[in-house]
Amino acid sequence: MSERVKVKKKQSAPVAEAKAQAALPALGLKGMLRWAWTQLTSMRTALFLLLLLAVAAVPGSLFPQRPANPATVTQYIKDHPEYGKLLDSLQLYDVYSSVWFSAIYLLLFISLIGCVVPRAIAHYKAMRSQPPRTPQRLSRLPEYGTMVIPSGAGIPASDAINGAAGLLRKRGYRVEVRDADGALPSLGAERGFLKEVGNLVFHTSLIGVLVSVAAGGLFGYSGQRILVEGDTFVNTLVGYDQFNPGTNFQSSQLQPYSLQLDKFNITFDRESKGKFGQPIDFAATVTTKENPDAPPKQEILKVNDPVSLGGTSIYLTGNGYAPVVTIRDGAGNVAMQGPVVAKLQGQNYYSSVVIKVPDAQPDQLGFVGFFLPTAFVNDKNVSFSADPELFNPQLTLNSYYGDLGLNKGAPQNVFELDVKNLTPLNARNLAAGGITLAPGSTYTLPDGKGSISFDGVKRYIGVDIHHNPGQASALVFALLAVAGLILSLYVNRRRVWVRTGTAADGRTMVEYGLLARGEDHRLAGEAAALRKLFTTEWQLPDDADSEGTASEGTAPSQQTPSRTGDNVAGSVDTAAGSTETAAGSVTTPAGPTGPEKDQ
């Protein structure tokens, strides 16, 4: 078994002493800032920040967010006391406005700008610059070919190069002809600048999307409102049931439009056995006004078909029944009259009802129960709803009296009644029993506390109102990003060089080569297309027809296979200053030479 022996190379004393005393120069504050900026504006950093932003947004879908529903966040903290407050300190209930999410967002924004601006400047300079010089040996290019124009065609080298330039311009190439009147005229052509343009458009559009999303978060707002048939919503702060403003929202942004619910219709399935009674269509007839002085306009609000007013979109998100009741207190005065929103709880529009009457005298009244659109009683004497339509509406309630706690100013859920400080009047387990009302009936409360009447039923809808000033621009930038990505994927950057020369017998020798920037599997097809155009332009026979038919003074055009080595037969050897063909060789002055590699 062989062993590797490490031999330490001895260094001379002066060299060792110089290395020991050598010290790297200090980077300094300016150098450190330049290094940090270089790292931040690299494409690798931009991609990492984009991925990090997506990961940072995940907690926003895992935990309730305070801007969307503060009550849910409060309840979540109560239900999870062991880690609820810790999550709140980490701003996981305010993810999208948190310090760490905003930092990632801003760093991504700066990184993209730092990437795009220098690339845009460099690409602009490249578009204004001339195509690269003609390589000395075109035969080393990936796609290469030669052609011979007979002397009888009367096409000298200068005319051939000008003709090739015209054909390339028609195909969208940017062309520069060199030494047109010399012995070996040539041209350089370039196309495919839209590839980099598409790449820049894509990255610029990402910046536009970020700005649009930020504008929506800063200046947008959203809210919810429940409308009963006949109610009108006016776009003011007090008109919302729940309102979520943006960071820089100002009340002056609210446009003074109004929306009235005239009628709400639901179509239920009455044909399918498996889905009988399920709703299949919702349509709300509304009357809108853009401003107080504008004429009213009737519109139809449907699911996924919002109404647009004052720069906001109004969406239909829920519906249900609102029983209309009249409640009189112990003194016989009307303490409450109007519809009460019933919250959906189960199938067939089985809904819960909570009624709070703080104006009743001498004691405040409260009611809790259920509303059944089509009431039936099962064998256990339990009422249920058998159909969502109003075939047999019934209101079943328990009543309470006492202090509702509304005078203390503490916020309460309108769909919940705290009965801790209330005294029950009616319930199934009490002697008075529960309250069961049909439309048009009235029930007198025990102990002279008043009465309640069931006057009828109306429908209600729940609407979401969204104002996002960056929504339209975000869509435009997203479409631009897709268009830019398509351009960058399907447009190829290509360069073409053509050189011509005249042989001693009068024939014009042509050679051409193609080169792509990056991968381009269609480069061979482009070479074949150019060859066909040249053949048609100079009226040469096709390769297949002319093979083996060459005669004196009439040489066929020759196709040279694509390769990386030198092409001998049919090439214009500018390095030696001679034109070699299959029929012979003639010496011509050498033209200007250029670099062999692509520049």
Tab-separated table of C-alpha atoms in Angstrom, residues 1-7:
chain	number	residue	atom	x	y	z
A	1	MET	CA	0.000	0.000	0.000
A	2	SER	CA	1.424	3.282	-1.053
A	3	GLU	CA	1.535	6.198	1.367
A	4	ARG	CA	1.333	9.842	0.511
A	5	VAL	CA	4.135	11.736	2.105
A	6	LYS	CA	3.598	15.411	2.706
A	7	VAL	CA	6.746	17.411	2.211
